[in-house]
Short mmCIF file of C-alpha atoms in Angstrom, two decimals:
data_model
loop_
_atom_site.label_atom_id
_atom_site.label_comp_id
_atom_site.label_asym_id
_atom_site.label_seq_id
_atom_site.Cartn_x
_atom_site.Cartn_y
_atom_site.Cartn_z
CA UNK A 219 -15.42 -47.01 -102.99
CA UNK A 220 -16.76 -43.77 -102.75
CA UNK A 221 -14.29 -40.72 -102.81
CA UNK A 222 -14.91 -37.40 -101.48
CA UNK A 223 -13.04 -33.72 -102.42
CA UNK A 224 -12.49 -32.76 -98.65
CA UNK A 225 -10.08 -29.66 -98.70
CA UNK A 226 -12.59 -27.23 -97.81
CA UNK A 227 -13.41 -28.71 -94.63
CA UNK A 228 -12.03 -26.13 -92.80
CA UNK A 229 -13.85 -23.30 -94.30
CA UNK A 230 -16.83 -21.53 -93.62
CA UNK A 231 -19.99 -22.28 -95.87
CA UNK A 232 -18.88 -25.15 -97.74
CA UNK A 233 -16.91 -26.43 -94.78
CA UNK A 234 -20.00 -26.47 -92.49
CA UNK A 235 -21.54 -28.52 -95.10
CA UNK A 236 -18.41 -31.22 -95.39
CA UNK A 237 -18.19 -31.41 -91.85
CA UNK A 238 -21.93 -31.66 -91.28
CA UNK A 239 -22.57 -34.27 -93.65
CA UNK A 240 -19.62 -36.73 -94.51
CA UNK A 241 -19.77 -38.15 -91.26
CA UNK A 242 -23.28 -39.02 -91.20
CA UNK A 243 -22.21 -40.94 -94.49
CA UNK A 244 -19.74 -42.15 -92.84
CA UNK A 245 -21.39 -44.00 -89.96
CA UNK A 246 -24.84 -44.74 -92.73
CA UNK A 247 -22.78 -46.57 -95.61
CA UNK A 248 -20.62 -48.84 -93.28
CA UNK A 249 -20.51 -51.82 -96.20
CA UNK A 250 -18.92 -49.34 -98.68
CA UNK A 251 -15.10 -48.17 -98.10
CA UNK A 252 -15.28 -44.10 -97.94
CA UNK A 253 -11.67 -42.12 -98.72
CA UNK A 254 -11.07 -38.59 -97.84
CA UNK A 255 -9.13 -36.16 -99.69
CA UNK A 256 -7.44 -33.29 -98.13
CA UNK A 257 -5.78 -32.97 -94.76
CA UNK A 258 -5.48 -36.47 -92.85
CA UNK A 259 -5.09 -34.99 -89.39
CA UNK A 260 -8.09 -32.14 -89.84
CA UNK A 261 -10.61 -35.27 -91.35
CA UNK A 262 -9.85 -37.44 -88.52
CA UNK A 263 -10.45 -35.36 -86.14
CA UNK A 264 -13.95 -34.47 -88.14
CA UNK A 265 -15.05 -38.59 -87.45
CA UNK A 266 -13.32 -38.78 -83.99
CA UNK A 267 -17.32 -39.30 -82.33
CA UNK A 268 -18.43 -41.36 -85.15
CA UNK A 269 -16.42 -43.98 -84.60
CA UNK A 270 -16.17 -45.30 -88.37
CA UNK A 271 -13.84 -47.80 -89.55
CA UNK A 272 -14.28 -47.45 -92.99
CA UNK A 273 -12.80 -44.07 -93.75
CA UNK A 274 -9.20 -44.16 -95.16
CA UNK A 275 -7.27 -40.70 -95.81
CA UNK A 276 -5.83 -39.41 -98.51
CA UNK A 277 -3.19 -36.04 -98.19
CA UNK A 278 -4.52 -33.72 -101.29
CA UNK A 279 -3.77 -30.33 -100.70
CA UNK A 280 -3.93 -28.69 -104.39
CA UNK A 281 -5.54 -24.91 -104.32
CA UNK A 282 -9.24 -24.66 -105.12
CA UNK A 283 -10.16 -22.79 -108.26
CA UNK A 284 -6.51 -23.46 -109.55
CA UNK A 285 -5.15 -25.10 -112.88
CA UNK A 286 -3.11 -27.52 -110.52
CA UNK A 287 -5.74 -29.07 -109.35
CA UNK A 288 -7.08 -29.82 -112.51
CA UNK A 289 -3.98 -31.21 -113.87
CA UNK A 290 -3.50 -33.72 -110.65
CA UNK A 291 -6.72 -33.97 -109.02
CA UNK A 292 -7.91 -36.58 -111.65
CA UNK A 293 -4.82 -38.49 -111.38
CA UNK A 294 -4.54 -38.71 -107.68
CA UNK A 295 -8.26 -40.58 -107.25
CA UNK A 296 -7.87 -44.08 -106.45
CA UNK A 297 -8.82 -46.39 -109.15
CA UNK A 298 -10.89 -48.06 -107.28
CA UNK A 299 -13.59 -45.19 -106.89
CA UNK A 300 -16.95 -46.31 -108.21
CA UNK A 301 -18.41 -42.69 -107.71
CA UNK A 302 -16.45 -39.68 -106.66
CA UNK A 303 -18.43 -36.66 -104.70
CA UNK A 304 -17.25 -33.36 -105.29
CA UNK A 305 -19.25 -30.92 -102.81
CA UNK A 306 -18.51 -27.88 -104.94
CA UNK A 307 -18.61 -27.32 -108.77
CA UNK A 308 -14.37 -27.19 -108.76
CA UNK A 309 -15.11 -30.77 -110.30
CA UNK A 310 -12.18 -33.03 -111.95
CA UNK A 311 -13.08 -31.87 -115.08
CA UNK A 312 -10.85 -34.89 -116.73
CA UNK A 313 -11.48 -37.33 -114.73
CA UNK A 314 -13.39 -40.65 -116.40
CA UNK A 315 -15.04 -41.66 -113.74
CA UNK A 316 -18.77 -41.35 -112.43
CA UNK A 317 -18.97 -38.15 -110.44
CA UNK A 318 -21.58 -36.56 -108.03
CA UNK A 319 -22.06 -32.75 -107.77
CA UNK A 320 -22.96 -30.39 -104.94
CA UNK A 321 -23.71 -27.12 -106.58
CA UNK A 322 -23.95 -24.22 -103.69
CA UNK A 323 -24.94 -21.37 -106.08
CA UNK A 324 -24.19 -19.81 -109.18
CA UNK A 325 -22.53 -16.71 -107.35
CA UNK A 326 -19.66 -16.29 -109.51
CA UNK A 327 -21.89 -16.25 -112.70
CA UNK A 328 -25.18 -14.54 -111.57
CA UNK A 329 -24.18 -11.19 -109.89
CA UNK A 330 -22.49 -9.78 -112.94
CA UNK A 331 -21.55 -6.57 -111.26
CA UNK A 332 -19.94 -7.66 -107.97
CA UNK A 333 -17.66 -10.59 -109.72
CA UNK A 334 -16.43 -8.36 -112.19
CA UNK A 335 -12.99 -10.53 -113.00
CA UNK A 336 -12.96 -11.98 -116.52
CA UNK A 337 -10.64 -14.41 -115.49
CA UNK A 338 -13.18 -15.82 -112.21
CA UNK A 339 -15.90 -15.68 -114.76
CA UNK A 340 -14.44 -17.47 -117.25
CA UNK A 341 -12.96 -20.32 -114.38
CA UNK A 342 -16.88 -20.49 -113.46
CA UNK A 343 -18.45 -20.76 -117.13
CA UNK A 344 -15.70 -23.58 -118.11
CA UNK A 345 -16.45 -25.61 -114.57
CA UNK A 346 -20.39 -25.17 -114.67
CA UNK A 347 -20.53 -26.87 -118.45
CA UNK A 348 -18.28 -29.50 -117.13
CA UNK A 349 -20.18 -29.93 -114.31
CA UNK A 350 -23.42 -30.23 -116.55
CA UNK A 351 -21.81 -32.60 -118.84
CA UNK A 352 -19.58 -34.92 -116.48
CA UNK A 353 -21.73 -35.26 -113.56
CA UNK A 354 -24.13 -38.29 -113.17
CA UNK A 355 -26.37 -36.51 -110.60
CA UNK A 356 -25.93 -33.01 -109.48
CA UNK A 357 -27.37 -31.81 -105.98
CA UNK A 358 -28.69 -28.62 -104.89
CA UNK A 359 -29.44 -27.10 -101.17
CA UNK A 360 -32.32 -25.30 -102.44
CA UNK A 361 -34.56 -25.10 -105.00
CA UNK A 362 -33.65 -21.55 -106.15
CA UNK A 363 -30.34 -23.07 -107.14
CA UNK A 364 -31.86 -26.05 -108.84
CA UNK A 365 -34.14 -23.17 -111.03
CA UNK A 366 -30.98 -20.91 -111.71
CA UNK A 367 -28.61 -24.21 -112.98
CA UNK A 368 -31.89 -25.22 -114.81
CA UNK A 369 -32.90 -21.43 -116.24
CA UNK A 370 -29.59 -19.56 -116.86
CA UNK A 371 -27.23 -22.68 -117.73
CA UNK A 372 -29.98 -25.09 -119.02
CA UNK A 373 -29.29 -28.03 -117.06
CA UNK A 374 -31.45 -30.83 -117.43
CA UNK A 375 -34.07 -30.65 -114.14
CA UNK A 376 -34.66 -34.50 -114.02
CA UNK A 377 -30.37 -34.37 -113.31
CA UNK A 378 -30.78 -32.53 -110.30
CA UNK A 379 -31.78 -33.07 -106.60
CA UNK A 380 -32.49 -30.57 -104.22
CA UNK A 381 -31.17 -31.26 -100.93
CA UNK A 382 -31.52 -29.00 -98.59
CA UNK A 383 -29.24 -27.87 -95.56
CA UNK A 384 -29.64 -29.01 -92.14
CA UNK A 385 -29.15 -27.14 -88.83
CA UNK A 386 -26.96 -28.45 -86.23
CA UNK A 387 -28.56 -29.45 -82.81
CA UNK A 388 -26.60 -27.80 -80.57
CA UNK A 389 -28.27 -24.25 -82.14
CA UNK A 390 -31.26 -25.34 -81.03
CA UNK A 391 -30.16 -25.66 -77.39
CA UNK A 392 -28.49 -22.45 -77.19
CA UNK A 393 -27.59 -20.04 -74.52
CA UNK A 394 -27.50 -15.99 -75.17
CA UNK A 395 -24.46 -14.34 -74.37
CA UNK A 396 -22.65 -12.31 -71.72
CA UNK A 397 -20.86 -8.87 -72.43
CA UNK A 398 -23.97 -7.03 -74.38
CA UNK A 399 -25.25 -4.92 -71.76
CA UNK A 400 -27.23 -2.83 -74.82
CA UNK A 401 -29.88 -4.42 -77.17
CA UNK A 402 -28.06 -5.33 -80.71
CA UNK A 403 -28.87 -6.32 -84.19
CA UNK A 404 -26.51 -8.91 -85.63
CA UNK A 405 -25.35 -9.51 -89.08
CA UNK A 406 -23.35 -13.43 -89.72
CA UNK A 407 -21.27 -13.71 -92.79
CA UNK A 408 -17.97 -12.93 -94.57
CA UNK A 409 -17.08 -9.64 -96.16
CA UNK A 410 -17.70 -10.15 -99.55
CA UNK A 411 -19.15 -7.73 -101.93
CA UNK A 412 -22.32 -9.75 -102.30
CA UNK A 413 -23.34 -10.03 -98.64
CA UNK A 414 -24.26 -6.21 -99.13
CA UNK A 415 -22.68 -4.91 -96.31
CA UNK A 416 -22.09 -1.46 -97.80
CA UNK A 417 -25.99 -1.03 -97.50
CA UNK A 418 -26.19 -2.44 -94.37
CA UNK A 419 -23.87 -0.13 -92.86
CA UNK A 420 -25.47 3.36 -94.78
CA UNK A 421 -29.24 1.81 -93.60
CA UNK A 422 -27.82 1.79 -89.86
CA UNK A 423 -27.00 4.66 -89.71
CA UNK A 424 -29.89 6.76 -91.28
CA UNK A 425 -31.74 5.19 -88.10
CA UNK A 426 -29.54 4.95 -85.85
CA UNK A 427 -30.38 7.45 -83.69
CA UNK A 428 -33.68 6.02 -83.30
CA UNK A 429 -32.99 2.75 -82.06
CA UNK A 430 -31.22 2.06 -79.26
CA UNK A 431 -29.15 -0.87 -80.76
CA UNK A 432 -26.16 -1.78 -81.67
CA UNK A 433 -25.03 -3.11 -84.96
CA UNK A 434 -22.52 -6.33 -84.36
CA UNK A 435 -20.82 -7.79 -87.57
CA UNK A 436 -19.95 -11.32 -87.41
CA UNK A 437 -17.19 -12.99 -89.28
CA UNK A 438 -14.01 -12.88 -91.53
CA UNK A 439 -12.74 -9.99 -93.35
CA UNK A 440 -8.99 -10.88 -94.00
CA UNK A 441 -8.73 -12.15 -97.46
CA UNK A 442 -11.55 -10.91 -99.04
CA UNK A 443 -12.01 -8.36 -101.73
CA UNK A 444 -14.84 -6.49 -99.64
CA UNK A 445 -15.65 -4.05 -101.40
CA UNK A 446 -14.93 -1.38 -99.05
CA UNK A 447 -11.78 0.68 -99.34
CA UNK A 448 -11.01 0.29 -95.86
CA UNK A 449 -12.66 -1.21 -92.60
CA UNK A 450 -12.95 1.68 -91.10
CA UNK A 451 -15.25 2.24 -93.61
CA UNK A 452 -17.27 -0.57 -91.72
CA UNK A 453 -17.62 1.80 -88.71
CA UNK A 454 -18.66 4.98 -89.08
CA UNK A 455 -19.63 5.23 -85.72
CA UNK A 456 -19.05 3.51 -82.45
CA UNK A 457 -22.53 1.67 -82.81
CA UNK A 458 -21.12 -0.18 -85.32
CA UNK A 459 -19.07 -3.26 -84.02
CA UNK A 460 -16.72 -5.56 -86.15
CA UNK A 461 -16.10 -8.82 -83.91
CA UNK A 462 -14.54 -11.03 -86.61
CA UNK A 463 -14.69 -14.95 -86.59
CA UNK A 464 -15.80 -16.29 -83.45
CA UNK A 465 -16.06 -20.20 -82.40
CA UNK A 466 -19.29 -21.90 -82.33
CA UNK A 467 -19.78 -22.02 -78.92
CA UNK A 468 -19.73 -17.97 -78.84
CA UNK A 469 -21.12 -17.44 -82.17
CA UNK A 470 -24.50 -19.12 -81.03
CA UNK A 471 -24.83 -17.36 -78.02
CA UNK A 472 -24.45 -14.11 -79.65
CA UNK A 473 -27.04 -15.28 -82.59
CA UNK A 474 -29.48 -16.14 -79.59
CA UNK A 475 -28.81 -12.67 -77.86
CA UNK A 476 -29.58 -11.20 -80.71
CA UNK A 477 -32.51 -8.83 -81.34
CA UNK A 478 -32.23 -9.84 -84.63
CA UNK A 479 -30.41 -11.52 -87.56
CA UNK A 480 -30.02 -9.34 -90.51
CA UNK A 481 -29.13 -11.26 -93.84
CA UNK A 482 -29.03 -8.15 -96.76
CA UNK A 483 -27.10 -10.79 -99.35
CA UNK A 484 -28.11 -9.85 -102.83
CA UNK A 485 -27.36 -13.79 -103.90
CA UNK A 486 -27.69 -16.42 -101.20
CA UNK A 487 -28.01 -20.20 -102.52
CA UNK A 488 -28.99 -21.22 -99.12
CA UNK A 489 -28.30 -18.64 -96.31
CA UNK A 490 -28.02 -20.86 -93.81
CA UNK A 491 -27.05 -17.83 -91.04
CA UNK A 492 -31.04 -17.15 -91.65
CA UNK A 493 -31.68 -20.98 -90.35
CA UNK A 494 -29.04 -21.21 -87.47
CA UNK A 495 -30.87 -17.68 -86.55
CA UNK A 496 -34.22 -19.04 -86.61
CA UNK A 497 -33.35 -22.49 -84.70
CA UNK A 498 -32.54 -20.41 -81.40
CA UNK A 499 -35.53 -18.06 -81.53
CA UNK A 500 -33.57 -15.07 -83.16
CA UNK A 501 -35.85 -12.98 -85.07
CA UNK A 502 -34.18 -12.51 -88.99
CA UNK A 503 -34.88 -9.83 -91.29
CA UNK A 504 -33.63 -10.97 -94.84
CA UNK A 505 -33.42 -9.52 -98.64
CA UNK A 506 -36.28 -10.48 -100.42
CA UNK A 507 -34.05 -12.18 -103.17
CA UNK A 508 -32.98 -15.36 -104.04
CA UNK A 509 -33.10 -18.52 -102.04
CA UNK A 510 -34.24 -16.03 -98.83
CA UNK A 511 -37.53 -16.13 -98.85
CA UNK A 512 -37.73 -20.29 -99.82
CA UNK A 513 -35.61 -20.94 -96.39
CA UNK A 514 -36.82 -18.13 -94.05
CA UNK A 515 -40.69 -18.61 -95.35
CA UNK A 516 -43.56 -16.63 -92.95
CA UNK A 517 -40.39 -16.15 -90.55
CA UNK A 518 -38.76 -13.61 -91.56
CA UNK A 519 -39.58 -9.88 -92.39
CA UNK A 520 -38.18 -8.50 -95.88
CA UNK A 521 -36.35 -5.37 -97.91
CA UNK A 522 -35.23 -5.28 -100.73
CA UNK A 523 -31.33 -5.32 -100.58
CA UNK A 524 -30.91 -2.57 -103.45
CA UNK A 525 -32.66 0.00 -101.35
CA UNK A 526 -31.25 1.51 -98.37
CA UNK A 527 -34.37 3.39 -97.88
CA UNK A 528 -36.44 0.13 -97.50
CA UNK A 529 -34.12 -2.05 -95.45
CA UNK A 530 -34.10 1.05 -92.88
CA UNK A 531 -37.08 1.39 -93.36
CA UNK A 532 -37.50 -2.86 -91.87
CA UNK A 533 -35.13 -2.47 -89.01
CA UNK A 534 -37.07 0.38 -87.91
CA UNK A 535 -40.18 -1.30 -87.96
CA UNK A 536 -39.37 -4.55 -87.23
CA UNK A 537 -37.65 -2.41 -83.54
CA UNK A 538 -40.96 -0.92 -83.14
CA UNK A 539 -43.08 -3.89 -83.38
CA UNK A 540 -43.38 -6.10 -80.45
CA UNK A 541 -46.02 -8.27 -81.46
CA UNK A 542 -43.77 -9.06 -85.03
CA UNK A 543 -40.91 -9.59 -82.68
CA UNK A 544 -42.53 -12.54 -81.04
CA UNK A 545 -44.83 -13.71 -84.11
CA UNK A 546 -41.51 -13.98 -86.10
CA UNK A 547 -40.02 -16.20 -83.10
CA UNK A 548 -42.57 -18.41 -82.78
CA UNK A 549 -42.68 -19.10 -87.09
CA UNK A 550 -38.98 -19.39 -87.09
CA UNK A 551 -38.80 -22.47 -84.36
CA UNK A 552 -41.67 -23.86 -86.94
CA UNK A 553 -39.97 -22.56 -89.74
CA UNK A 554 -36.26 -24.49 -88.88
CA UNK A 555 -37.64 -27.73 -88.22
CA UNK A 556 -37.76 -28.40 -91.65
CA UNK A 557 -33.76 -28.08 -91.57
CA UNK A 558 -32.06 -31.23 -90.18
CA UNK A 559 -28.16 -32.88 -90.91
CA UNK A 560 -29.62 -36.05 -90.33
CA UNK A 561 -32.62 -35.66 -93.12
CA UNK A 562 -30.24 -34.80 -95.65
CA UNK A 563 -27.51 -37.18 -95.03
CA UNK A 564 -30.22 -40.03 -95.17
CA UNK A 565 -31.22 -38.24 -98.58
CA UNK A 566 -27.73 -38.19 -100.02
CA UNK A 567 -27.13 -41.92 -98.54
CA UNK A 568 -30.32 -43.05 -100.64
CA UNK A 569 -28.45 -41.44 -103.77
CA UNK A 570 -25.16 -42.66 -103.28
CA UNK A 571 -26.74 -46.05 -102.87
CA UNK A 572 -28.42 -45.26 -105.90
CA UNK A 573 -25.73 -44.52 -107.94
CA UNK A 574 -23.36 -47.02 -106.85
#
């Protein structure tokens, strides 16, 4: 049996990649019994077009990141588990069984200055050696992560797979959207201190008057410690728009309206905004850090996210130049291809298989 941490189905990120992926397991590793952990009714609903009849449900609904979990998680996995799949690094750090890793990034540990709280530190350092020491394989979505669990927490690099993300298919048949009579730039992401948005905002505005676009913000704010003092902060002026979450169906067509995607993260273990962008022929303009430039490749242009004077200084020319407009179009339909659900479920079936 293979068992699989589910509760964070329903969030962004991590969520995409749960939903994304365990039903493609699902429907690949038919002679092995799969069982879900987290909300019955939400995971059903996740395999309702796959069809699979050998999924069972388990109700787990512990916190994430909390000492509960730790304490019951390990006792509430079946016995029967031959390998249990953890697609974060909250891993059951006592349970003795064989356990598979997804590590995202190293967020909590790398950006010193943005997760300032001892106590979320300290969570992260304690999970990260368990991770290194109880995991039997550990799997990465990029190879940036794989060198930052290698380099900064010296992980062994024969224990670690790079997987990367995929890009769902309906992004690639996408539709631009209604209700944007003005041409806009478009940022996709929550509002944490890490996506940068502070510098976003400041580098719209020093140009703003020289562009005739509108800067659209995309995604949740309630929740998070953002950084800013208060989201009016967020809009300084009425160029500025903040449209929260929106559904897929609307969220694509306003990535594919887009004049471009801008991704000013300072840590991104994937950035898989920059992917979804380039799938649908949105142009992206990304930080020139971490696991950026490895996804977006020739298809993107770059800033560097500490300066305000050089990411202005890429919107404005990136507005300016048509012939980068379409050159970055054309290398981010080539560019995306190399993303694909399917790919990496097949890749994480061949391990599983593996393991088991």
């Amino acid at each position: 049996m293979l068992t699989i941490d589910c509760r964070m189905a329903d969030h962004s990120g991590i969520g995409t990649y749960i939903k994304n992926l365990v039903p493609r397991l699902a429907s690949r590793l038919t002679s092995l019994s799969l069982t879900l952990m987290g909300a019955p009714d939400s995971l059903r609903r996740l395999l309702v077009e796959y069809g699979a009849t050998n999924v069972s449900f388990l109700p787990f609904d512990e916190p994430i990141y909390s000492i509960r979990e730790q304490l019951t998680l390990p006792f509430a996995i079946p016995r029967s588990t031959k390998l249990f799949w953890a697609p974060h690094y909250n891993i059951p750090a006592l349970y003795p069984g064989r356990i598979l890793t997804t590590v995202h990034d190293i967020c909590h540990l790398a950006i010193k200055d943005v997760h300032a709280s001892p106590l979320v530190r300290m969570y992260a350092a304690l999970m990260f050696r368990a991770v290194r020491r109880r995991s039997i394989k550990i799997v990465t979505v990029s190879e940036f992560t794989k060198s930052e669990l290698v380099s900064k927490l010296g992980y062994d690099p024969q224990a670690v797979q790079v997987i990367w993300n995929g890009v769902d298919d309906v992004w690639r048949r996408s539709r631009i959207a209604d209700g944007y009579r003005e041409p806009y730039l478009v940022y996709v992401g929550n509002i944490k201190p890490h996506k940068n948005l502070k510098r976003l905002v400041k580098a719209f505005q020093r140009i703003s008057r020289q562009i005739p676009h509108k800067l659209l913000l995309v995604g949740r704010y309630d929740g998070f410690v953002s950084g800013f003092q208060d989201l009016d902060e967020l809009m300084p002026c009425d160029r500025i728009e903040l449209a929260g979450e929106l559904d897929q169906d609307d969220l694509i067509r306003t990535v594919a309206g887009a004049s471009a995607l801008i991704m000013p993260s300072l840590y991104e273990g994937f950035g898989l905004p920059a992917a979804e962008a380039m799938s649908c022929g949105c142009p992206v303009l990304a930080a020139n850090a971490t696991s950026l430039p490895e996804v977006c490749g020739k298809a993107a242009f770059y800033f560097d996210p500490y300066s305000v004077d050089d990411m202005a200084g890429t919107i404005l020319d990136f507005v300016r130049d048509e012939g980068g407009q379409a050159r970055l179009k054309a290398e981010g339909y080539r560019q995306a291809e190399s993303f694909d659900w399917s790919r990496a479920a097949d890749q994480l079936c061949n391990l599983v298989t593996d393991i088991i």
